[in-house]
Short mmCIF file of C-alpha atoms and ligand atoms in Angstrom, two decimals:
data_model
loop_
_atom_site.label_atom_id
_atom_site.label_comp_id
_atom_site.label_asym_id
_atom_site.label_seq_id
_atom_site.Cartn_x
_atom_site.Cartn_y
_atom_site.Cartn_z
CA MET A 222 0.00 0.00 0.00
CA ASN A 223 1.48 3.37 -0.94
CA ASP A 224 1.61 6.37 1.42
CA LYS A 225 -1.22 8.17 -0.37
CA THR A 226 -3.62 5.27 0.06
CA LEU A 227 -2.47 4.74 3.65
CA ASN A 228 -3.17 8.39 4.40
CA LYS A 229 -6.65 8.15 2.85
CA LEU A 230 -7.32 4.97 4.79
CA HIS A 231 -6.34 6.69 8.01
CA ILE A 232 -8.73 9.59 7.39
CA LEU A 233 -11.63 7.43 6.20
CA ALA A 234 -11.34 4.74 8.89
CA ASP A 235 -11.26 7.52 11.50
CA SER A 236 -14.35 9.16 9.97
CA ALA A 237 -16.20 5.81 10.00
CA LYS A 238 -15.76 5.21 13.73
CA TYR A 239 -18.96 7.09 14.67
CA ASP A 240 -21.13 4.61 12.82
CA VAL A 241 -21.90 1.86 15.33
CA SER A 242 -24.21 -0.27 13.20
CA CYS A 243 -21.88 -3.21 13.63
CA SER A 244 -21.16 -4.97 16.89
CA SER A 245 -17.90 -3.52 18.14
CA SER A 246 -16.33 -0.17 17.61
CA GLY A 247 -14.98 2.67 19.64
CA SER A 248 -12.49 0.86 21.94
CA ASN A 249 -9.32 2.83 22.43
CA ARG A 250 -6.52 0.91 24.17
CA PRO A 251 -3.27 1.69 22.40
CA ASN A 252 -0.35 -0.68 22.83
CA ASP A 253 2.32 0.87 25.07
CA GLY A 254 5.00 -1.28 23.47
CA LYS A 255 5.16 -3.68 26.43
CA GLY A 256 2.03 -5.74 25.96
CA LEU A 257 0.14 -7.66 23.35
CA GLY A 258 -2.72 -6.34 21.19
CA ASN A 259 -3.84 -2.88 20.25
CA ALA A 260 -7.49 -1.76 20.33
CA ALA A 261 -7.96 1.32 18.20
CA PRO A 262 -11.25 3.20 17.92
CA MET A 263 -11.20 2.79 14.16
CA GLY A 264 -10.20 0.40 11.43
CA ILE A 265 -11.46 -3.04 12.35
CA CYS A 266 -14.90 -3.70 13.80
CA HIS A 267 -16.87 -6.86 14.45
CA SER A 268 -20.19 -8.12 13.28
CA PHE A 269 -22.14 -11.36 13.19
CA SER A 270 -22.61 -13.36 10.03
CA GLU A 271 -25.84 -15.07 8.98
CA ASP A 272 -24.83 -18.22 10.90
CA GLY A 273 -23.94 -16.30 14.08
CA ARG A 274 -20.12 -16.27 13.76
CA CYS A 275 -18.33 -13.17 15.01
CA ILE A 276 -16.27 -11.73 12.18
CA SER A 277 -13.78 -8.87 11.90
CA LEU A 278 -14.41 -6.27 9.23
CA LEU A 279 -12.46 -3.45 7.66
CA LYS A 280 -14.67 -0.50 8.59
CA VAL A 281 -14.16 2.44 6.31
CA LEU A 282 -15.92 5.18 4.37
CA LEU A 283 -15.66 5.43 0.62
CA THR A 284 -15.48 9.19 1.15
CA ASN A 285 -15.94 11.63 4.02
CA VAL A 286 -16.92 14.36 1.58
CA CYS A 287 -20.63 15.06 2.03
CA ILE A 288 -23.10 17.42 0.42
CA TYR A 289 -25.31 17.30 3.52
CA ASP A 290 -24.90 19.22 6.74
CA CYS A 291 -26.28 17.04 9.53
CA ALA A 292 -25.70 18.83 12.85
CA TYR A 293 -24.51 15.70 14.70
CA CYS A 294 -21.98 14.51 12.10
CA ILE A 295 -18.23 15.15 12.00
CA ASN A 296 -18.27 14.78 8.20
CA ARG A 297 -20.89 17.43 7.50
CA ARG A 298 -20.02 19.81 4.69
CA SER A 299 -19.59 22.87 6.95
CA ASN A 300 -16.81 21.22 9.02
CA ASP A 301 -13.24 22.07 8.22
CA ILE A 302 -11.72 18.59 8.40
CA ARG A 303 -9.29 16.60 6.31
CA ARG A 304 -11.23 15.03 3.43
CA ALA A 305 -10.41 12.00 1.34
CA THR A 306 -12.04 9.72 -1.19
CA LEU A 307 -10.89 6.22 -2.05
CA LYS A 308 -11.15 5.08 -5.64
CA VAL A 309 -13.20 1.96 -6.17
CA THR A 310 -10.07 0.10 -7.27
CA GLU A 311 -8.13 1.26 -4.18
CA LEU A 312 -10.87 0.06 -1.84
CA VAL A 313 -11.16 -3.28 -3.60
CA GLU A 314 -7.39 -3.77 -3.49
CA LEU A 315 -7.22 -2.86 0.21
CA THR A 316 -9.98 -5.33 1.07
CA ILE A 317 -8.41 -8.15 -0.91
CA ASN A 318 -4.92 -7.50 0.50
CA PHE A 319 -6.15 -7.32 4.11
CA TYR A 320 -8.23 -10.43 3.58
CA ARG A 321 -5.27 -12.35 2.13
CA ARG A 322 -3.14 -11.33 5.13
CA ASN A 323 -5.90 -12.62 7.41
CA TYR A 324 -6.44 -9.20 9.03
CA ILE A 325 -10.14 -9.16 8.18
CA GLU A 326 -12.96 -11.44 7.17
CA GLY A 327 -14.98 -8.81 5.39
CA LEU A 328 -15.79 -5.19 4.67
CA PHE A 329 -18.10 -2.67 6.36
CA LEU A 330 -18.50 0.10 3.82
CA SER A 331 -20.31 3.36 4.38
CA SER A 332 -19.95 6.78 2.80
CA GLY A 333 -20.71 10.46 2.91
CA VAL A 334 -23.01 11.57 0.12
CA ILE A 335 -20.86 12.75 -2.75
CA ARG A 336 -22.59 14.63 -5.62
CA ASN A 337 -25.95 12.90 -5.08
CA PRO A 338 -27.36 9.70 -3.50
CA ASP A 339 -27.31 7.75 -6.79
CA TYR A 340 -23.70 8.64 -7.57
CA THR A 341 -22.65 7.48 -4.09
CA MET A 342 -24.76 4.33 -4.10
CA GLU A 343 -23.38 3.39 -7.51
CA ALA A 344 -19.80 3.73 -6.25
CA LEU A 345 -20.58 1.49 -3.24
CA LEU A 346 -22.22 -0.98 -5.59
CA ARG A 347 -19.16 -1.02 -7.86
CA VAL A 348 -16.94 -1.92 -4.90
CA ALA A 349 -19.17 -4.86 -3.90
CA LYS A 350 -19.64 -5.99 -7.49
CA SER A 351 -15.94 -5.90 -8.26
CA LEU A 352 -15.13 -7.84 -5.07
CA ARG A 353 -17.71 -10.52 -5.80
CA GLN A 354 -17.44 -10.80 -9.58
CA GLU A 355 -13.85 -9.94 -10.51
CA HIS A 356 -12.13 -11.23 -7.37
CA ARG A 357 -14.60 -13.99 -6.45
CA PHE A 358 -14.50 -12.55 -2.89
CA GLY A 359 -16.51 -14.80 -0.59
CA GLY A 360 -16.01 -12.74 2.60
CA TYR A 361 -18.67 -10.74 4.42
CA ILE A 362 -19.83 -7.40 2.99
CA HIS A 363 -21.92 -4.88 4.93
CA LEU A 364 -23.04 -2.00 2.70
CA LYS A 365 -24.87 1.18 3.52
CA ALA A 366 -27.95 1.96 1.47
CA ILE A 367 -27.84 5.69 0.82
CA PRO A 368 -31.21 7.33 1.59
CA GLY A 369 -32.64 8.76 -1.63
CA ALA A 370 -30.79 6.35 -3.96
CA SER A 371 -32.79 4.72 -6.76
CA PRO A 372 -34.47 1.40 -5.96
CA GLY A 373 -32.62 -0.29 -8.87
CA LEU A 374 -29.21 0.52 -7.36
CA VAL A 375 -30.27 -0.53 -3.85
CA HIS A 376 -31.59 -3.80 -5.20
CA GLU A 377 -28.45 -4.56 -7.17
CA ALA A 378 -26.29 -3.77 -4.12
CA GLY A 379 -28.37 -6.25 -2.12
CA LEU A 380 -27.40 -9.04 -4.49
CA TYR A 381 -23.72 -8.65 -3.47
CA ALA A 382 -24.02 -7.60 0.19
CA ASP A 383 -24.52 -9.89 3.17
CA ARG A 384 -26.02 -7.12 5.24
CA MET A 385 -27.31 -3.66 4.40
CA SER A 386 -28.21 -0.80 6.69
CA VAL A 387 -29.98 2.50 6.30
CA ASN A 388 -29.35 4.75 9.29
CA ILE A 389 -32.35 6.66 10.60
CA GLU A 390 -30.11 8.41 13.19
CA ILE A 391 -32.73 10.65 14.85
CA PRO A 392 -35.75 8.98 16.49
CA SER A 393 -38.43 11.54 15.55
CA GLU A 394 -39.16 13.23 12.27
CA ASN A 395 -39.45 16.78 13.66
CA ASN A 396 -36.04 16.49 15.34
CA LEU A 397 -34.55 14.94 12.20
CA LYS A 398 -35.78 17.99 10.29
CA LEU A 399 -34.18 20.26 12.84
CA LEU A 400 -30.78 18.53 12.88
CA ALA A 401 -30.61 17.18 9.32
CA PRO A 402 -32.84 19.45 7.22
CA GLU A 403 -31.88 17.66 3.99
CA LYS A 404 -33.14 14.28 5.25
CA ASN A 405 -36.57 12.92 6.03
CA PHE A 406 -38.16 9.70 7.31
CA PRO A 407 -39.57 8.57 3.91
CA SER A 408 -36.07 8.59 2.35
CA VAL A 409 -34.99 6.12 5.06
CA TYR A 410 -38.16 4.02 5.22
CA HIS A 411 -38.34 3.62 1.48
CA PRO A 412 -35.09 1.65 1.00
CA MET A 413 -35.73 -0.18 4.30
CA ASN A 414 -39.11 -1.41 3.09
CA GLN A 415 -37.70 -2.22 -0.32
CA ILE A 416 -34.89 -4.32 1.22
CA LYS A 417 -37.40 -6.11 3.45
CA GLU A 418 -39.64 -7.00 0.49
CA SER A 419 -36.70 -8.17 -1.59
CA ILE A 420 -35.38 -10.36 1.25
CA ILE A 421 -38.79 -12.04 1.49
CA ASP A 422 -39.07 -12.45 -2.31
CA HIS A 423 -35.58 -13.90 -2.69
CA LYS A 424 -36.08 -16.31 0.23
CA GLU A 425 -39.29 -17.49 -1.41
CA ALA A 426 -37.54 -17.84 -4.78
CA ARG A 427 -34.73 -19.86 -3.19
CA ARG A 428 -37.27 -22.25 -1.69
CA LYS A 429 -38.48 -22.98 -5.21
CA PHE A 430 -35.24 -22.70 -7.18
CA ARG A 431 -32.03 -23.65 -5.46
CA LYS A 432 -29.99 -21.43 -7.75
CA ALA A 433 -32.00 -18.24 -7.17
CA PRO A 434 -29.61 -15.51 -5.93
CA HIS A 435 -29.23 -14.56 -2.28
CA PHE A 436 -30.37 -11.10 -1.27
CA VAL A 437 -28.93 -9.52 1.91
CA PRO A 438 -28.83 -12.94 3.64
CA ALA A 439 -27.67 -11.50 6.99
CA GLY A 440 -30.59 -9.03 7.06
CA GLN A 441 -30.62 -5.30 7.57
CA SER A 442 -29.84 -3.01 10.51
CA THR A 443 -30.05 0.66 11.44
CA GLN A 444 -28.57 3.08 13.93
CA LEU A 445 -30.25 5.57 16.27
CA ILE A 446 -28.37 8.40 17.96
CA ILE A 447 -29.30 8.72 21.63
CA GLY A 448 -29.25 11.98 23.53
CA ALA A 449 -28.84 14.44 20.64
CA THR A 450 -32.54 15.34 20.90
CA SER A 451 -35.27 15.43 23.51
CA ASP A 452 -36.78 12.11 22.31
CA ASN A 453 -37.46 9.85 25.27
CA ASP A 454 -36.82 6.12 25.65
CA LYS A 455 -40.44 5.32 24.91
CA GLN A 456 -40.18 7.02 21.51
CA ILE A 457 -36.87 5.30 20.80
CA LEU A 458 -38.01 1.81 21.78
CA THR A 459 -41.37 2.19 20.03
CA LEU A 460 -39.50 3.05 16.85
CA ALA A 461 -37.12 0.13 17.32
CA SER A 462 -39.98 -2.27 18.02
CA GLY A 463 -41.63 -1.12 14.76
CA PHE A 464 -38.37 -1.80 12.90
CA TYR A 465 -38.27 -5.35 14.26
CA ASN A 466 -41.95 -6.09 13.67
CA ASP A 467 -42.67 -4.22 10.44
CA GLN A 468 -39.34 -3.94 8.63
CA HIS A 469 -37.99 -7.25 10.03
CA LEU A 470 -34.66 -5.64 10.95
CA LYS A 471 -32.01 -7.91 12.41
CA ARG A 472 -30.55 -5.25 14.69
CA VAL A 473 -31.14 -1.71 15.84
CA TYR A 474 -27.95 -0.10 17.16
CA TYR A 475 -28.09 2.69 19.73
CA SER A 476 -25.28 5.20 19.65
CA GLY A 477 -24.82 7.58 22.58
CA PHE A 478 -24.50 11.06 21.11
CA ILE A 479 -20.89 12.23 20.90
CA PRO A 480 -20.70 16.03 20.80
CA VAL A 481 -18.35 16.34 17.83
CA ASN A 482 -19.76 19.73 16.78
CA ALA A 483 -19.87 21.41 20.17
CA SER A 484 -20.53 24.90 18.82
CA ASP A 485 -23.79 23.94 17.06
CA GLU A 486 -26.61 25.55 19.00
CA ARG A 487 -29.11 22.92 17.88
CA LEU A 488 -27.27 20.30 19.92
CA PRO A 489 -27.23 19.76 23.70
CA MET A 490 -24.10 20.62 25.64
CA LEU A 491 -23.10 17.12 26.74
CA LYS A 492 -19.74 16.57 28.39
CA GLN A 493 -19.76 12.92 27.42
CA ALA A 494 -21.90 10.43 25.53
CA PRO A 495 -24.88 9.05 27.55
CA LEU A 496 -23.37 5.58 27.75
CA LEU A 497 -25.44 4.27 30.65
CA ARG A 498 -28.65 5.21 28.84
CA GLU A 499 -27.31 3.54 25.70
CA HIS A 500 -26.58 0.39 27.76
CA ARG A 501 -30.12 0.31 29.24
CA LEU A 502 -31.59 0.70 25.74
CA TYR A 503 -29.58 -2.29 24.55
CA GLN A 504 -30.91 -4.29 27.53
CA ALA A 505 -34.49 -3.25 26.71
CA ASP A 506 -33.89 -4.13 23.06
CA TRP A 507 -32.65 -7.56 24.16
CA LEU A 508 -35.86 -8.07 26.17
CA MET A 509 -37.96 -7.32 23.08
CA ARG A 510 -35.94 -9.63 20.84
CA PHE A 511 -35.32 -12.62 23.09
CA TYR A 512 -37.56 -12.39 26.19
CA GLU A 513 -40.91 -11.89 24.48
CA PHE A 514 -41.47 -8.47 26.06
CA GLN A 515 -43.69 -5.97 24.29
CA CYS A 516 -42.32 -2.46 24.05
CA ASN A 517 -45.18 -0.99 26.14
CA GLU A 518 -44.37 -3.38 28.99
CA ILE A 519 -40.90 -1.84 29.26
CA VAL A 520 -41.74 1.82 28.63
CA ASN A 521 -45.12 3.51 28.46
CA ASP A 522 -46.81 6.85 29.12
CA GLU A 523 -46.40 6.39 32.85
CA HIS A 524 -42.74 5.34 32.58
CA PRO A 525 -41.39 6.95 29.40
CA GLN A 526 -37.74 6.70 30.51
CA LEU A 527 -35.79 3.60 31.48
CA ASP A 528 -34.55 3.55 35.05
CA THR A 529 -30.79 3.98 34.69
CA ASP A 530 -30.09 2.43 38.14
CA ILE A 531 -31.48 -1.01 37.33
CA ASP A 532 -31.87 -3.17 34.27
CA PRO A 533 -35.26 -2.97 32.54
CA LYS A 534 -36.23 -6.51 33.49
CA LEU A 535 -35.79 -5.84 37.20
CA ALA A 536 -37.64 -2.54 36.74
CA TYR A 537 -40.55 -4.44 35.14
CA ALA A 538 -40.67 -6.98 37.99
CA LEU A 539 -40.64 -4.24 40.63
CA ARG A 540 -43.44 -2.40 38.84
CA HIS A 541 -45.55 -5.60 38.70
CA PRO A 542 -45.14 -7.15 42.17
CA TYR A 543 -48.58 -8.83 41.87
CA LEU A 544 -47.19 -11.17 39.16
CA PHE A 545 -44.59 -12.61 41.56
CA PRO A 546 -43.40 -14.84 43.14
CA ILE A 547 -43.81 -17.63 40.63
CA ASP A 548 -43.36 -21.33 41.31
CA LEU A 549 -40.59 -22.50 38.99
CA ASN A 550 -42.02 -26.02 39.02
CA THR A 551 -45.32 -24.98 37.48
CA ALA A 552 -44.98 -21.53 35.90
CA ASP A 553 -45.17 -20.97 32.12
CA TYR A 554 -41.92 -20.54 30.21
CA GLU A 555 -42.96 -16.95 29.34
CA MET A 556 -43.30 -16.06 33.05
CA ILE A 557 -40.00 -17.75 33.96
CA LEU A 558 -38.34 -15.57 31.32
CA ARG A 559 -39.61 -12.51 33.18
CA VAL A 560 -37.81 -13.33 36.42
CA PRO A 561 -34.80 -11.05 37.00
CA GLY A 562 -31.66 -13.18 37.15
CA ILE A 563 -33.01 -15.92 34.86
CA GLY A 564 -31.79 -15.89 31.27
CA VAL A 565 -33.18 -17.61 28.17
CA ARG A 566 -30.85 -20.57 28.55
CA SER A 567 -31.71 -21.10 32.24
CA ALA A 568 -35.45 -20.71 31.56
CA LYS A 569 -35.24 -23.44 28.91
CA LEU A 570 -33.24 -25.68 31.26
CA ILE A 571 -35.79 -25.20 34.05
CA VAL A 572 -38.71 -26.17 31.79
CA HIS A 573 -36.78 -29.14 30.42
CA ASN A 574 -35.49 -30.45 33.74
CA ARG A 575 -38.66 -30.10 35.78
CA ARG A 576 -40.15 -32.95 33.75
CA PHE A 577 -37.80 -35.26 35.64
CA GLY A 578 -38.34 -33.92 39.16
CA HIS A 579 -38.61 -30.81 41.29
CA ILE A 580 -36.25 -27.96 40.56
CA THR A 581 -34.03 -27.33 43.57
CA LEU A 582 -31.69 -24.51 44.55
CA ALA A 583 -28.74 -26.72 43.61
CA HIS A 584 -30.21 -27.06 40.11
CA LEU A 585 -30.64 -23.31 39.83
CA LYS A 586 -27.05 -22.67 40.89
CA LYS A 587 -25.85 -25.18 38.30
CA MET A 588 -27.95 -23.43 35.65
CA ARG A 589 -26.17 -20.20 36.63
CA VAL A 590 -29.33 -18.43 37.73
CA ALA A 591 -28.43 -15.16 39.51
CA LEU A 592 -30.10 -16.15 42.78
CA ASN A 593 -29.27 -12.90 44.56
CA ARG A 594 -31.89 -11.27 42.32
CA ALA A 595 -34.12 -14.17 41.34
CA LYS A 596 -34.80 -15.24 44.97
CA PHE A 597 -37.20 -12.32 45.47
CA PHE A 598 -39.40 -13.42 42.58
CA ILE A 599 -39.51 -17.23 42.70
CA THR A 600 -40.49 -20.09 44.95
CA THR A 601 -39.27 -23.66 44.93
CA LYS A 602 -39.84 -26.40 47.49
CA GLU A 603 -36.83 -25.30 49.56
CA LEU A 604 -37.17 -21.62 48.82
CA PRO A 605 -40.41 -20.23 50.20
CA SER A 606 -41.52 -16.86 48.93
CA GLN A 607 -39.12 -14.12 49.96
CA LEU A 608 -41.48 -11.57 48.56
CA ALA A 609 -44.04 -11.77 51.37
CA GLY A 610 -44.07 -8.46 53.17
CA LEU A 611 -41.39 -6.95 50.97
CA SER A 612 -42.31 -3.81 49.09
CA PRO A 613 -40.61 -3.03 45.74
CA SER A 614 -38.68 -0.22 47.44
CA LEU A 615 -37.43 -2.64 50.12
CA ILE A 616 -36.31 -5.07 47.42
CA ARG A 617 -34.48 -2.19 45.73
CA ARG A 618 -32.70 -1.48 49.01
CA LYS A 619 -31.84 -5.15 49.52
CA LEU A 620 -30.38 -5.18 46.03
CA HIS A 621 -28.40 -2.02 46.90
CA VAL A 622 -30.21 0.01 44.27
CA PRO A 623 -30.94 3.66 45.12
CA GLU A 624 -34.57 4.71 45.44
CA GLN A 625 -36.10 5.62 42.09
CA VAL A 626 -36.36 9.33 41.47
CA GLN A 627 -39.51 10.10 39.51
CA GLN A 628 -37.74 11.78 36.59
CA GLN A 629 -34.77 9.47 36.58
CA TYR A 630 -33.20 10.65 33.34
CA VAL A 631 -33.35 14.31 32.59
CA GLN A 632 -32.77 14.95 28.92
CA LEU A 633 -30.85 18.14 28.39
CA SER A 634 -32.64 20.83 26.51
CA LEU A 635 -31.67 21.45 22.94
CA PHE A 636 -31.64 25.18 23.46
S1 SF4 B 926 -25.43 12.42 5.25
FE1 SF4 B 926 -24.24 11.08 6.60
S2 SF4 B 926 -22.11 11.66 6.23
FE2 SF4 B 926 -23.36 13.30 5.38
S3 SF4 B 926 -23.49 14.82 7.01
FE3 SF4 B 926 -25.29 13.50 7.21
S4 SF4 B 926 -24.69 11.89 8.65
FE4 SF4 B 926 -22.81 12.90 7.92
#
């Protein structure tokens, strides 16, 4: 790799680090020369393939030149930053060379919008097409669908990509208008719906004809920025729940707002990204995807914000004390899943093993149930109800959780 390409790669990998719609990014643990390993906030990220393997990807932008001026973005056109654009051939060569050296197992390619959405989407498509057709590249490719690009280009890109994502970024349309006046919800929903329909059609075609082409086999994802606007957790999780149910998204990623453009008056003055809130949103998201929770059971008009002191499952149990304790030897699987401290694997083991005899505390310990929390919400033969006479606030105290303040998370004002 020559110095010019290396310099471009440095700029474009650094610009790509704010996009978290893959599973790992942002760690910064430089090697001090004495140890092993070097976690940089840019360059390589991780994602999960269709079959669940964790894979490392070269995460880079095609260009950080952008015709748009989104308030929250480091690459917006009004910022005075170093700009670079990789040629399609340079990007293809980089990917192939890194792959051959075993540095990466695939490519995560995003881009600023250069000239117009179609021009940008076509360049991304050419990278994927060249990798697949000219180089017979079988590694993983995650491509961004550029909002506003023509359906034909998005569809063709989907034939080469394993995963595609269209980032909605801001959870409500009025705030999106305020922070990214050149964008709107329809330009995001349109490609999202198109990709969903094509995934369904191609799956159906492959059932009938074994040689029908794949289309985005690892599904699609999106990213939401948290804390840049006054949108509450209820709005965010309702939107995410719609993405899972209606657009069949594989993942919604939540990215705590990083104040990269501190002087923009449309943005809140945050000293640091709201990471705890981001973490609670991921936990709530997990409950919707794997624990059969409905969004309105986690957040609703009465509780529009997640409690940052406790995980959302414990918060749900404390808000619904009349549902507990449950007898693990007779309760439904769905109710067992709702017990704080019991995970999906343990819930399945409990249901499976109770067919052969009573579940005991020794069994629960072996199943790695977190008994310090679960004991307040379950009964077994040897564990009589610990809930009797205990109020939710007493349980909070016993779990060393501070008393809930009514407005637990105060969103900073935009102005
Ligand atoms: S379109 Fe994307 S790259 Fe361009 S300013 Fe907006 S967020 Fe940044």
